Short mmCIF file of C-alpha atoms in Angstrom, two decimals:
data_model
loop_
_atom_site.label_atom_id
_atom_site.label_comp_id
_atom_site.label_asym_id
_atom_site.label_seq_id
_atom_site.Cartn_x
_atom_site.Cartn_y
_atom_site.Cartn_z
CA MET A 1423 8.92 1.51 12.67
CA SER A 1424 9.60 4.01 14.99
CA SER A 1425 6.48 5.73 15.36
CA ASN A 1426 3.14 5.82 13.89
CA ILE A 1427 2.97 9.36 13.00
CA SER A 1428 4.25 11.00 9.94
CA PRO A 1429 5.19 14.91 10.18
CA ILE A 1430 3.90 15.16 6.21
CA VAL A 1431 1.04 12.97 6.12
CA THR A 1432 -2.34 13.14 8.48
CA LEU A 1433 -4.59 10.44 7.96
CA SER A 1434 -8.46 10.43 9.03
CA ASN A 1435 -11.98 9.30 8.56
CA PRO A 1436 -14.64 12.26 8.19
CA ALA A 1437 -17.78 11.80 10.33
CA GLY A 1438 -20.73 10.29 8.14
CA LEU A 1439 -18.49 7.48 6.65
CA TYR A 1440 -17.86 4.18 7.58
CA ASP A 1441 -14.85 2.70 9.48
CA PRO A 1442 -12.59 1.34 7.21
CA ALA A 1443 -10.05 0.52 9.62
CA PRO A 1444 -10.51 -3.17 9.71
CA ASN A 1445 -10.10 -3.32 5.89
CA GLY A 1446 -6.40 -1.38 6.36
CA TYR A 1447 -7.17 1.62 4.90
CA SER A 1448 -8.65 5.78 6.10
CA HIS A 1449 -11.15 7.56 3.81
CA LEU A 1450 -8.81 10.78 3.62
CA ALA A 1451 -4.83 11.57 3.69
CA ARG A 1452 -3.63 15.19 3.79
CA VAL A 1453 -0.54 16.19 2.94
CA GLU A 1454 1.35 19.68 4.86
CA GLY A 1455 4.24 21.58 4.30
CA ALA A 1456 7.61 21.32 2.74
CA LYS A 1457 7.50 17.66 0.70
CA ARG A 1458 8.53 16.02 -2.65
CA TRP A 1459 6.52 13.64 -3.85
CA LEU A 1460 7.39 9.52 -4.68
CA LEU A 1461 5.29 7.97 -6.97
CA VAL A 1462 6.26 4.19 -6.88
CA ALA A 1463 5.01 2.07 -9.96
CA GLY A 1464 2.87 -0.80 -9.53
CA GLN A 1465 4.67 -3.63 -7.44
CA GLY A 1466 3.81 -7.32 -7.90
CA GLY A 1467 4.63 -10.17 -6.11
CA GLU A 1468 7.63 -11.28 -8.14
CA THR A 1469 11.17 -11.74 -6.36
CA ALA A 1470 13.98 -9.97 -7.43
CA ASP A 1471 14.95 -12.93 -10.02
CA GLY A 1472 11.57 -12.94 -11.34
CA ARG A 1473 9.68 -15.72 -9.46
CA LEU A 1474 6.27 -15.46 -8.43
CA SER A 1475 4.53 -18.06 -6.04
CA ALA A 1476 1.00 -19.48 -6.80
CA ASP A 1477 0.15 -18.23 -3.13
CA PHE A 1478 -2.05 -14.94 -2.89
CA ARG A 1479 -0.82 -14.13 0.79
CA TYR A 1480 2.76 -14.96 -0.18
CA GLN A 1481 2.14 -12.33 -3.19
CA VAL A 1482 1.00 -9.81 -1.28
CA ARG A 1483 3.51 -9.94 0.98
CA GLN A 1484 6.67 -10.01 -1.59
CA ALA A 1485 4.50 -7.38 -3.28
CA LEU A 1486 4.58 -5.00 -0.01
CA SER A 1487 8.03 -5.86 0.63
CA ASN A 1488 8.92 -4.39 -2.78
CA LEU A 1489 7.10 -1.36 -1.99
CA GLU A 1490 9.31 -0.99 0.96
CA THR A 1491 12.54 -1.32 -0.90
CA ALA A 1492 11.47 1.27 -3.56
CA LEU A 1493 10.44 3.55 -0.86
CA ALA A 1494 13.81 2.91 1.16
CA SER A 1495 15.59 3.53 -2.17
CA ALA A 1496 13.99 7.19 -2.01
CA ASP A 1497 14.89 7.52 2.03
CA ALA A 1498 11.07 6.69 2.82
CA GLY A 1499 9.03 4.37 4.26
CA PRO A 1500 5.63 3.23 5.19
CA LEU A 1501 4.69 6.09 7.29
CA ASP A 1502 5.57 8.37 4.66
CA VAL A 1503 2.73 6.52 2.21
CA ALA A 1504 -0.77 8.69 1.72
CA LYS A 1505 -2.25 6.92 -0.85
CA LEU A 1506 -2.30 3.43 -2.28
CA THR A 1507 -3.84 1.65 -5.39
CA VAL A 1508 -4.53 -2.25 -5.29
CA LEU A 1509 -5.28 -4.55 -8.07
CA ILE A 1510 -6.72 -7.98 -6.77
CA VAL A 1511 -7.26 -10.73 -9.67
CA ASP A 1512 -10.82 -12.41 -8.62
CA HIS A 1513 -11.17 -10.33 -5.39
CA ASP A 1514 -13.61 -11.93 -2.85
CA GLU A 1515 -13.87 -11.07 1.00
CA SER A 1516 -11.37 -13.74 1.99
CA LYS A 1517 -8.72 -11.93 -0.37
CA LEU A 1518 -9.38 -9.06 1.25
CA GLY A 1519 -9.26 -10.39 4.76
CA VAL A 1520 -5.42 -11.03 3.68
CA PHE A 1521 -4.45 -8.20 2.12
CA GLY A 1522 -6.02 -6.01 5.42
CA ALA A 1523 -3.59 -8.29 7.76
CA GLU A 1524 -0.65 -7.86 5.99
CA LEU A 1525 -1.05 -4.04 5.21
CA GLY A 1526 -1.46 -3.60 9.12
CA ARG A 1527 2.01 -6.37 9.20
CA VAL A 1528 3.80 -3.00 7.45
CA PHE A 1529 2.01 -0.23 8.08
CA GLY A 1530 0.76 -1.21 11.86
CA ASP A 1531 -1.59 1.69 12.72
CA HIS A 1532 -0.82 3.76 9.74
CA ARG A 1533 -3.50 3.40 7.40
CA PRO A 1534 -3.08 5.66 3.78
CA ALA A 1535 -6.30 6.38 1.82
CA CYS A 1536 -6.42 3.26 -0.42
CA THR A 1537 -8.84 2.23 -3.80
CA LEU A 1538 -8.68 -1.36 -4.37
CA ILE A 1539 -10.03 -2.19 -7.49
CA PRO A 1540 -10.88 -6.16 -8.71
CA VAL A 1541 -9.56 -7.23 -12.04
CA PRO A 1542 -9.85 -10.46 -14.53
CA ARG A 1543 -5.77 -10.34 -14.86
CA LEU A 1544 -2.56 -8.06 -14.52
CA ALA A 1545 0.53 -8.01 -16.45
CA LEU A 1546 1.81 -11.46 -15.67
CA ASP A 1547 0.50 -14.85 -15.91
CA GLY A 1548 0.16 -15.80 -12.57
CA MET A 1549 -0.03 -12.30 -10.91
CA LEU A 1550 -2.45 -12.11 -8.41
CA PHE A 1551 -1.80 -8.75 -6.42
CA GLU A 1552 -0.25 -5.32 -7.65
CA ILE A 1553 0.10 -2.11 -5.28
CA GLU A 1554 1.30 1.24 -6.01
CA ALA A 1555 1.82 4.08 -3.61
CA MET A 1556 1.98 7.91 -3.20
CA ALA A 1557 4.37 9.17 -0.47
CA ALA A 1558 5.06 12.95 0.81
CA VAL A 1559 8.46 13.13 2.49
CA ALA A 1560 9.92 16.15 4.05
CA ASP A 1561 12.36 18.14 1.30
CA PRO A 1562 15.91 18.63 3.09
CA ARG A 1563 16.38 21.70 0.96
CA ALA A 1564 13.04 23.28 2.56
#
């Protein structure tokens, strides 16, 4: 990443709310200026050929890679992401730690607003993690 500052997305943590930084997200994402929205469907940990590891960390890492691929196809990247929604099968604190570390590896200091939803199951057998994103980028026509 070349910078931790997006010209469109401003992230903050208002006074009076706990500090979510250790968990890899911010409470508020403000989007201003000319933009186009990218809504990225849930990305799981499967590879391009459909393989799915049984390892949670590998699935998170692959899902984030898949997210980066989807964003790049629209000339965007992690710094353009304003909001994430994450689904984790059988969520616990150890999985939160893995997710936070992997999110930091991809997003650095950019911590989008995020909602994590524990679920009993996802679409595919063995799927443990899914992440969707909303990103905003400058509209080149503006």
